[in-house]
Coordinates of N, CA and C and ligand atoms in Angstrom, one line a residue:
M1 N 226.4 229.7 27.1 CA 227.4 228.6 26.9 C 227.1 227.9 25.6
S2 N 228.3 227.5 24.9 CA 228.1 226.9 23.6 C 227.6 225.5 23.8
R3 N 226.9 225.0 22.7 CA 226.5 223.6 22.7 C 227.8 222.8 22.5
G4 N 227.8 221.6 23.1 CA 228.9 220.7 23.0 C 229.0 220.1 21.6
M5 N 230.1 219.5 21.3 CA 230.3 218.8 20.0 C 230.0 217.3 20.1
L6 N 229.5 216.8 19.0 CA 229.2 215.3 19.0 C 230.4 214.7 18.3
I7 N 231.0 213.8 19.0 CA 232.3 213.1 18.5 C 232.0 211.6 18.3
V8 N 232.1 211.2 17.1 CA 231.8 209.8 16.8 C 233.2 209.0 16.6
V9 N 233.4 208.0 17.4 CA 234.6 207.2 17.3 C 234.4 205.8 16.9
S10 N 235.0 205.3 15.8 CA 234.9 203.9 15.4 C 236.2 203.3 15.2
G11 N 236.2 202.0 15.1 CA 237.5 201.3 14.8 C 237.2 199.9 15.1
P12 N 238.0 199.0 14.5 CA 237.7 197.6 14.7 C 237.9 197.1 16.1
S13 N 237.2 196.0 16.5 CA 237.3 195.4 17.8 C 238.8 195.1 18.0
G14 N 239.3 195.6 19.1 CA 240.7 195.3 19.5 C 241.7 196.4 19.0
C15 N 241.2 197.4 18.4 CA 242.1 198.5 18.0 C 242.6 199.4 19.1
G16 N 241.9 199.2 20.3 CA 242.3 200.0 21.4 C 241.5 201.3 21.7
K17 N 240.3 201.3 21.1 CA 239.4 202.5 21.2 C 239.2 202.8 22.7
G18 N 238.8 201.7 23.4 CA 238.4 201.8 24.8 C 239.5 202.4 25.7
T19 N 240.7 201.9 25.5 CA 241.9 202.4 26.3 C 242.2 203.9 26.0
I20 N 242.1 204.2 24.7 CA 242.4 205.6 24.3 C 241.3 206.5 24.9
L21 N 240.1 206.1 24.7 CA 239.0 207.0 25.2 C 239.0 207.1 26.7
A22 N 239.4 206.1 27.5 CA 239.5 206.2 28.9 C 240.4 207.3 29.3
E23 N 241.5 207.5 28.5 CA 242.5 208.6 28.8 C 241.8 210.0 28.5
V24 N 241.2 210.0 27.3 CA 240.6 211.3 26.8 C 239.5 211.7 27.8
L25 N 238.8 210.7 28.3 CA 237.6 211.0 29.2 C 238.0 211.5 30.6
K26 N 239.3 211.5 30.9 CA 239.7 212.0 32.2 C 239.4 213.5 32.3
D27 N 239.2 214.2 31.2 CA 238.8 215.6 31.2 C 237.3 215.6 31.2
D28 N 236.7 216.3 32.2 CA 235.3 216.3 32.4 C 234.5 217.2 31.4
K29 N 235.2 217.7 30.4 CA 234.4 218.4 29.4 C 233.8 217.4 28.4
F30 N 234.2 216.1 28.6 CA 233.6 215.1 27.8 C 232.6 214.3 28.5
F31 N 231.6 213.7 27.7 CA 230.6 212.8 28.3 C 230.6 211.6 27.4
Y32 N 230.8 210.4 28.0 CA 230.8 209.2 27.2 C 229.4 208.6 27.2
S33 N 228.8 208.5 26.0 CA 227.5 208.0 25.9 C 227.5 206.4 26.1
I34 N 226.8 206.0 27.1 CA 226.7 204.5 27.4 C 225.7 204.0 26.4
S35 N 226.1 203.0 25.6 CA 225.2 202.4 24.6 C 224.3 201.4 25.2
A36 N 223.3 201.0 24.5 CA 222.5 199.8 24.9 C 222.9 198.7 24.0
T37 N 222.9 197.5 24.5 CA 223.2 196.3 23.6 C 222.4 195.1 24.1
T38 N 222.2 194.2 23.1 CA 221.6 192.9 23.5 C 222.6 191.8 23.7
R39 N 223.9 192.2 23.5 CA 224.9 191.1 23.8 C 225.1 190.9 25.3
A40 N 225.6 189.7 25.6 CA 225.8 189.4 27.0 C 227.0 190.1 27.6
P41 N 227.0 190.5 28.9 CA 228.1 191.2 29.4 C 229.4 190.3 29.4
R42 N 230.5 190.9 29.2 CA 231.8 190.1 29.3 C 232.1 190.1 30.8
P43 N 233.0 189.2 31.2 CA 233.4 189.2 32.6 C 233.9 190.6 33.0
G44 N 233.4 191.1 34.1 CA 233.8 192.4 34.6 C 233.0 193.5 34.1
E45 N 232.2 193.3 33.1 CA 231.4 194.4 32.6 C 230.1 194.6 33.5
V46 N 229.8 195.9 33.7 CA 228.7 196.2 34.6 C 227.6 196.9 33.9
D47 N 226.3 196.5 34.2 CA 225.2 197.2 33.5 C 225.1 198.6 34.0
G48 N 224.9 199.5 33.0 CA 224.8 200.9 33.3 C 226.2 201.6 33.4
V49 N 227.3 200.8 33.3 CA 228.6 201.4 33.3 C 229.2 201.2 31.9
N50 N 229.4 199.9 31.5 CA 229.9 199.6 30.2 C 228.8 199.8 29.1
Y51 N 227.7 199.2 29.4 CA 226.6 199.2 28.5 C 225.3 199.2 29.3
F52 N 224.2 199.5 28.7 CA 222.9 199.0 29.3 C 222.6 197.7 28.6
F53 N 222.6 196.6 29.3 CA 222.4 195.3 28.7 C 220.9 195.0 28.7
L54 N 220.3 195.0 27.5 CA 218.9 194.9 27.4 C 218.5 193.6 26.7
T55 N 217.3 193.2 26.9 CA 216.7 192.0 26.2 C 216.4 192.6 24.8
K56 N 216.2 191.6 23.8 CA 215.9 192.0 22.5 C 214.5 192.7 22.4
D57 N 213.6 192.3 23.3 CA 212.2 192.9 23.3 C 212.3 194.3 23.8
K58 N 213.1 194.6 24.8 CA 213.2 195.9 25.4 C 213.9 196.8 24.3
F59 N 214.9 196.3 23.7 CA 215.6 197.1 22.7 C 214.7 197.5 21.5
E60 N 213.9 196.5 21.1 CA 213.0 196.7 20.0 C 211.9 197.7 20.4
S61 N 211.5 197.7 21.6 CA 210.5 198.7 22.0 C 211.0 200.1 22.1
L62 N 212.3 200.2 22.5 CA 213.0 201.5 22.5 C 213.1 202.1 21.0
I63 N 213.3 201.2 20.1 CA 213.4 201.6 18.7 C 212.0 202.2 18.3
K64 N 211.0 201.4 18.6 CA 209.6 201.9 18.2 C 209.3 203.2 18.8
E65 N 209.7 203.4 20.1 CA 209.4 204.7 20.8 C 210.3 205.9 20.3
D66 N 211.1 205.6 19.3 CA 212.1 206.6 18.8 C 213.1 207.1 19.9
G67 N 213.4 206.1 20.8 CA 214.3 206.4 21.9 C 215.8 206.3 21.5
M68 N 216.0 205.8 20.2 CA 217.4 205.6 19.8 C 217.8 206.6 18.8
L69 N 219.0 207.2 19.0 CA 219.5 208.2 18.0 C 220.0 207.4 16.8
E70 N 220.5 206.3 17.0 CA 220.9 205.3 16.0 C 221.0 204.0 16.6
Y71 N 221.0 202.9 15.7 CA 221.2 201.6 16.2 C 221.7 200.8 15.0
A72 N 222.3 199.6 15.3 CA 222.8 198.8 14.2 C 222.9 197.3 14.7
P73 N 222.7 196.4 13.9 CA 223.1 195.0 14.2 C 224.6 194.8 14.0
Y74 N 225.3 194.1 14.9 CA 226.7 193.8 14.7 C 227.0 192.5 15.4
C75 N 227.6 191.6 14.6 CA 227.9 190.2 15.1 C 226.7 189.6 15.8
E76 N 225.6 189.6 15.2 CA 224.4 189.0 15.7 C 223.7 189.6 17.0
N77 N 224.1 190.8 17.3 CA 223.5 191.5 18.4 C 223.1 193.0 17.9
Y78 N 222.2 193.6 18.7 CA 221.9 195.0 18.4 C 222.8 195.9 19.3
Y79 N 223.2 197.0 18.8 CA 223.9 198.0 19.6 C 223.2 199.4 19.2
G80 N 223.0 200.2 20.2 CA 222.4 201.5 19.9 C 222.7 202.6 20.9
T81 N 222.5 203.8 20.4 CA 222.7 205.0 21.3 C 221.4 205.6 21.7
L82 N 221.3 205.8 23.1 CA 220.0 206.3 23.6 C 220.0 207.8 23.3
R83 N 218.9 208.3 22.8 CA 218.8 209.7 22.3 C 218.9 210.7 23.4
K84 N 218.1 210.5 24.5 CA 217.9 211.5 25.5 C 219.2 212.0 26.2
P85 N 220.0 211.1 26.8 CA 221.2 211.6 27.4 C 222.2 212.3 26.5
V86 N 222.2 211.9 25.2 CA 223.1 212.6 24.3 C 222.6 214.1 24.1
E87 N 221.3 214.2 23.9 CA 220.8 215.6 23.6 C 221.0 216.4 24.9
D88 N 220.7 215.9 26.0 CA 220.8 216.7 27.3 C 222.2 217.1 27.5
M89 N 223.2 216.3 27.3 CA 224.6 216.6 27.5 C 225.1 217.6 26.5
L90 N 224.7 217.5 25.3 CA 225.1 218.5 24.3 C 224.6 219.9 24.7
E91 N 223.4 219.9 25.1 CA 222.7 221.1 25.5 C 223.5 221.8 26.7
K92 N 224.0 220.9 27.6 CA 224.8 221.4 28.8 C 226.2 221.8 28.4
G93 N 226.6 221.7 27.1 CA 227.9 222.1 26.7 C 229.0 221.1 26.7
K94 N 228.6 219.8 27.0 CA 229.6 218.8 27.1 C 229.8 218.2 25.7
H95 N 231.1 217.8 25.4 CA 231.4 217.1 24.1 C 231.0 215.6 24.4
V96 N 230.1 215.2 23.6 CA 229.6 213.8 23.8 C 230.3 212.8 22.8
I97 N 230.9 211.8 23.4 CA 231.6 210.8 22.6 C 230.7 209.6 22.4
L98 N 230.5 209.2 21.1 CA 229.8 208.0 20.8 C 230.9 207.0 20.3
E99 N 231.0 205.9 20.9 CA 231.9 204.8 20.5 C 231.1 203.8 19.8
I100 N 231.0 203.9 18.5 CA 230.0 203.1 17.7 C 230.6 202.5 16.5
E101 N 230.0 201.5 15.9 CA 230.5 200.9 14.7 C 230.1 201.7 13.5
V102 N 230.6 201.2 12.3 CA 230.5 202.1 11.1 C 229.0 202.3 10.6
Q103 N 228.2 201.3 10.6 CA 226.8 201.5 10.1 C 226.1 202.6 10.9
G104 N 226.3 202.5 12.3 CA 225.7 203.5 13.2 C 226.3 204.9 12.9
A105 N 227.6 204.9 12.7 CA 228.3 206.2 12.5 C 227.7 206.9 11.2
M106 N 227.4 206.1 10.2 CA 226.9 206.7 9.0 C 225.5 207.2 9.1
K107 N 224.7 206.6 10.1 CA 223.4 207.1 10.3 C 223.5 208.4 11.0
I108 N 224.5 208.5 11.9 CA 224.7 209.8 12.6 C 225.1 210.9 11.6
K109 N 225.9 210.5 10.6 CA 226.4 211.4 9.6 C 225.2 212.0 8.8
D110 N 224.2 211.2 8.6 CA 223.0 211.7 7.9 C 222.2 212.6 8.8
K111 N 222.0 212.2 10.1 CA 221.2 213.0 11.0 C 221.9 214.2 11.6
C112 N 223.2 214.1 11.8 CA 223.9 215.2 12.5 C 225.2 215.4 11.7
P113 N 225.1 216.0 10.6 CA 226.3 216.2 9.7 C 227.4 217.0 10.4
E114 N 227.1 217.8 11.4 CA 228.1 218.7 12.1 C 229.0 217.9 13.0
A115 N 228.6 216.6 13.3 CA 229.4 215.8 14.2 C 230.9 215.6 13.6
I116 N 231.8 215.2 14.5 CA 233.2 215.0 14.1 C 233.4 213.4 14.1
F117 N 233.9 212.9 13.0 CA 234.1 211.5 12.8 C 235.5 211.1 12.8
L118 N 235.8 210.2 13.9 CA 237.2 209.8 14.1 C 237.3 208.3 13.9
F119 N 238.3 207.8 13.2 CA 238.4 206.4 13.0 C 239.8 206.0 13.6
I120 N 239.8 205.0 14.5 CA 241.0 204.5 15.1 C 241.5 203.2 14.4
L121 N 242.7 203.2 13.9 CA 243.3 202.1 13.2 C 244.3 201.4 14.0
P122 N 244.3 200.1 13.8 CA 245.5 199.3 14.4 C 246.7 199.5 13.5
P123 N 247.9 199.3 13.9 CA 249.0 199.5 13.0 C 249.0 198.5 11.8
S124 N 248.4 197.3 12.0 CA 248.2 196.3 11.0 C 247.2 195.3 11.4
L125 N 246.7 194.5 10.4 CA 245.7 193.5 10.7 C 246.4 192.4 11.6
K126 N 247.6 192.2 11.3 CA 248.4 191.2 12.1 C 248.4 191.5 13.6
E127 N 248.7 192.8 13.8 CA 248.7 193.3 15.2 C 247.3 193.3 15.9
L128 N 246.3 193.5 15.0 CA 244.9 193.4 15.6 C 244.6 192.0 16.1
R129 N 245.0 191.0 15.3 CA 244.8 189.6 15.7 C 245.5 189.3 17.0
R130 N 246.8 189.8 17.1 CA 247.6 189.6 18.3 C 246.9 190.2 19.5
R131 N 246.3 191.4 19.4 CA 245.7 192.1 20.5 C 244.4 191.4 20.9
L132 N 243.6 190.9 19.9 CA 242.4 190.3 20.3 C 242.7 189.0 21.0
N133 N 243.7 188.2 20.6 CA 244.1 187.0 21.2 C 244.5 187.3 22.6
K134 N 245.3 188.3 22.8 CA 245.9 188.7 24.1 C 244.7 189.1 25.1
R135 N 243.7 189.8 24.6 CA 242.6 190.3 25.4 C 241.9 189.1 26.0
G136 N 241.8 188.0 25.2 CA 241.3 186.8 25.8 C 239.9 186.8 26.3
T137 N 239.1 187.9 25.9 CA 237.7 187.9 26.4 C 236.7 187.3 25.5
E138 N 237.1 186.9 24.3 CA 236.2 186.3 23.4 C 236.7 184.9 23.0
A139 N 235.7 184.0 22.7 CA 236.0 182.7 22.2 C 236.7 182.8 20.8
E140 N 237.4 181.7 20.5 CA 238.1 181.6 19.2 C 237.2 182.0 18.0
D141 N 236.0 181.5 18.0 CA 235.2 181.7 16.8 C 234.7 183.2 16.8
V142 N 234.5 183.8 17.9 CA 234.1 185.2 18.0 C 235.2 186.0 17.5
I143 N 236.5 185.7 17.9 CA 237.6 186.5 17.4 C 237.7 186.4 15.9
E144 N 237.5 185.2 15.3 CA 237.5 185.0 13.9 C 236.5 185.9 13.2
K145 N 235.3 185.9 13.8 CA 234.2 186.7 13.2 C 234.6 188.2 13.2
R146 N 235.2 188.7 14.3 CA 235.5 190.1 14.5 C 236.7 190.4 13.5
L147 N 237.6 189.5 13.3 CA 238.7 189.8 12.4 C 238.2 189.8 11.0
N148 N 237.2 189.0 10.7 CA 236.6 189.0 9.3 C 235.9 190.4 9.1
E149 N 235.3 190.9 10.1 CA 234.6 192.2 10.0 C 235.6 193.3 9.8
A150 N 236.8 193.1 10.5 CA 237.8 194.2 10.6 C 238.2 194.8 9.3
A151 N 238.6 194.0 8.3 CA 239.1 194.6 7.1 C 238.0 195.4 6.4
G152 N 236.8 194.9 6.4 CA 235.7 195.6 5.8 C 235.4 197.0 6.5
E153 N 235.5 196.9 7.9 CA 235.3 198.1 8.7 C 236.4 199.2 8.3
I154 N 237.7 198.7 8.3 CA 238.8 199.6 8.1 C 238.7 200.3 6.7
S155 N 238.1 199.5 5.7 CA 238.0 200.2 4.4 C 236.9 201.3 4.4
Q156 N 236.1 201.4 5.5 CA 235.1 202.4 5.6 C 235.8 203.7 6.2
A157 N 237.0 203.6 6.6 CA 237.6 204.7 7.3 C 237.7 206.0 6.4
Y158 N 237.7 205.7 5.1 CA 237.7 206.9 4.1 C 236.5 207.8 4.3
K159 N 235.4 207.3 4.9 CA 234.3 208.2 5.1 C 234.3 209.1 6.3
Y160 N 235.4 208.9 7.1 CA 235.5 209.7 8.4 C 236.3 210.9 8.1
D161 N 236.3 211.9 9.1 CA 237.1 213.1 9.0 C 238.6 212.9 9.3
Y162 N 238.8 212.0 10.3 CA 240.2 211.8 10.8 C 240.5 210.3 11.0
A163 N 241.7 209.9 10.7 CA 242.1 208.5 10.9 C 243.4 208.6 11.9
V164 N 243.2 207.9 13.0 CA 244.3 208.0 14.0 C 244.9 206.5 14.2
I165 N 246.2 206.4 14.0 CA 246.7 205.0 14.2 C 247.1 204.8 15.6
N166 N 246.6 203.7 16.2 CA 247.0 203.4 17.6 C 248.1 202.4 17.6
G167 N 249.4 202.9 17.4 CA 250.5 202.1 17.6 C 251.0 202.4 19.0
D168 N 251.2 203.6 19.3 CA 251.7 204.0 20.7 C 250.5 204.7 21.3
L169 N 250.1 204.2 22.5 CA 248.9 204.8 23.2 C 249.0 206.3 23.4
D170 N 250.1 206.7 24.0 CA 250.2 208.2 24.3 C 250.1 209.0 23.1
A171 N 250.8 208.6 22.0 CA 250.7 209.4 20.8 C 249.3 209.4 20.2
A172 N 248.6 208.3 20.3 CA 247.2 208.3 19.8 C 246.3 209.2 20.6
V173 N 246.5 209.2 21.9 CA 245.7 210.1 22.8 C 246.0 211.6 22.5
E174 N 247.3 211.9 22.3 CA 247.7 213.3 22.0 C 247.1 213.7 20.6
D175 N 247.1 212.8 19.7 CA 246.5 213.1 18.4 C 245.0 213.4 18.5
I176 N 244.3 212.7 19.3 CA 242.9 212.9 19.5 C 242.6 214.2 20.2
K177 N 243.4 214.5 21.2 CA 243.2 215.8 21.9 C 243.5 216.9 21.0
A178 N 244.5 216.8 20.1 CA 244.8 217.9 19.2 C 243.7 218.1 18.2
I179 N 243.1 217.0 17.7 CA 242.0 217.1 16.8 C 240.8 217.9 17.4
I180 N 240.5 217.5 18.7 CA 239.4 218.1 19.3 C 239.6 219.5 19.6
R181 N 240.8 219.8 20.0 CA 241.2 221.3 20.3 C 241.0 222.1 19.0
A182 N 241.5 221.6 17.9 CA 241.4 222.3 16.7 C 239.9 222.5 16.3
E183 N 239.1 221.4 16.5 CA 237.7 221.6 16.2 C 237.0 222.6 17.1
E184 N 237.4 222.7 18.4 CA 236.8 223.7 19.3 C 237.1 225.1 18.8
L185 N 238.3 225.2 18.2 CA 238.7 226.6 17.7 C 238.1 227.0 16.4
R186 N 237.4 226.1 15.7 CA 236.8 226.4 14.4 C 235.9 227.6 14.7
V187 N 235.8 228.6 13.8 CA 235.0 229.7 14.1 C 233.5 229.3 14.3
K188 N 233.1 228.4 13.6 CA 231.6 228.0 13.9 C 231.4 227.5 15.3
N189 N 232.5 226.9 15.9 CA 232.3 226.4 17.3 C 232.7 227.4 18.4
S190 N 233.4 228.5 18.0 CA 233.9 229.4 19.0 C 233.4 230.8 18.8
K191 N 232.1 230.9 18.3 CA 231.5 232.2 18.1 C 231.5 233.0 19.4
N192 N 231.2 232.3 20.6 CA 231.1 232.9 21.9 C 232.4 233.7 22.2
N193 N 233.5 233.1 21.9 CA 234.8 233.7 22.2 C 234.9 235.0 21.5
I194 N 234.5 235.0 20.2 CA 234.7 236.2 19.4 C 233.8 237.3 19.9
D195 N 232.5 236.9 20.3 CA 231.6 237.8 20.8 C 232.1 238.5 22.1
E196 N 232.7 237.6 22.9 CA 233.3 238.1 24.2 C 234.4 239.2 24.0
V197 N 235.2 238.9 23.0 CA 236.3 239.9 22.7 C 235.7 241.2 22.3
L198 N 234.7 241.1 21.5 CA 234.1 242.4 21.0 C 233.3 243.1 22.1
E199 N 232.7 242.4 23.0 CA 231.9 243.0 24.1 C 232.8 243.7 25.1
N200 N 234.1 243.2 25.3 CA 234.9 243.7 26.3 C 235.8 244.8 25.8
A201 N 235.1 245.9 25.4 CA 235.8 247.1 24.8 C 236.6 247.8 25.8
Ligands
5GP1 P1 231.7 195.3 21.7 O1 230.8 194.0 21.6 O2 233.2 194.9 21.4 O3 231.6 196.0 23.0 O4 231.2 196.3 20.6 C1 231.1 195.8 19.2 C2 231.0 197.0 18.3 O5 229.8 197.7 18.6 C3 232.1 198.0 18.5 O6 232.6 198.4 17.2 C4 231.4 199.2 19.2 O7 232.0 200.4 18.9 C5 230.0 199.1 18.6 N1 229.0 199.8 19.4 C6 229.0 200.0 20.7 N2 227.9 200.7 21.1 C7 227.3 201.0 19.9 C8 226.1 201.8 19.6 O8 225.5 202.4 20.5 N3 225.7 201.9 18.3 C9 226.4 201.3 17.3 N4 226.0 201.4 16.1 N5 227.5 200.6 17.6 C10 228.0 200.4 18.8

């Protein structure tokens, strides 16, 4: 069985990453890496489902034990990817999706240059503000902080392999599926298929 692909997805808060990925993840060839964070859960978020909600002490001890594949501070909290589940799932042939911010994504680029880097864009900054206000899960000052981050984050999209605009949800999901399918068919990722053809003489 071939090893799975590591797929890194970034985009500013409110761009619709979560909604798009929920659709993509309906296919069980994907595994969503549940991150660890020191931020407080939002209403409805569940520990071990949305995130592993950790204390700062626990998070820092995981960093020391080299248990994090990457981590980054973002809006006054730590966010990080636990190394072990990602490695186990790639080994099992699953495509592992990391939904992480830009600094963490760039650390993955150094460590795992073969990963695929996708950036999700809102149609405009104006639309991003509207979506964050509508979501209503953050206080006014948190929304402002996130919007301030957004323009800087979007300017980092040039470092990614693909930029997908989330104007229409279905179209964005189709775009992502098409990108992943094309990546699966790259010769370096589909050597097993070629071997199989040659073996079945
Ligand atoms: P939120 O607080 O909205 O859930 O997430 C804030 C930001 O942190 C988002 O851009 C999200 O993609 C990013 N994030 C979530 N998990 C991780 C992680 O494990 N590592 C890094 N570097 N960023 C993460």
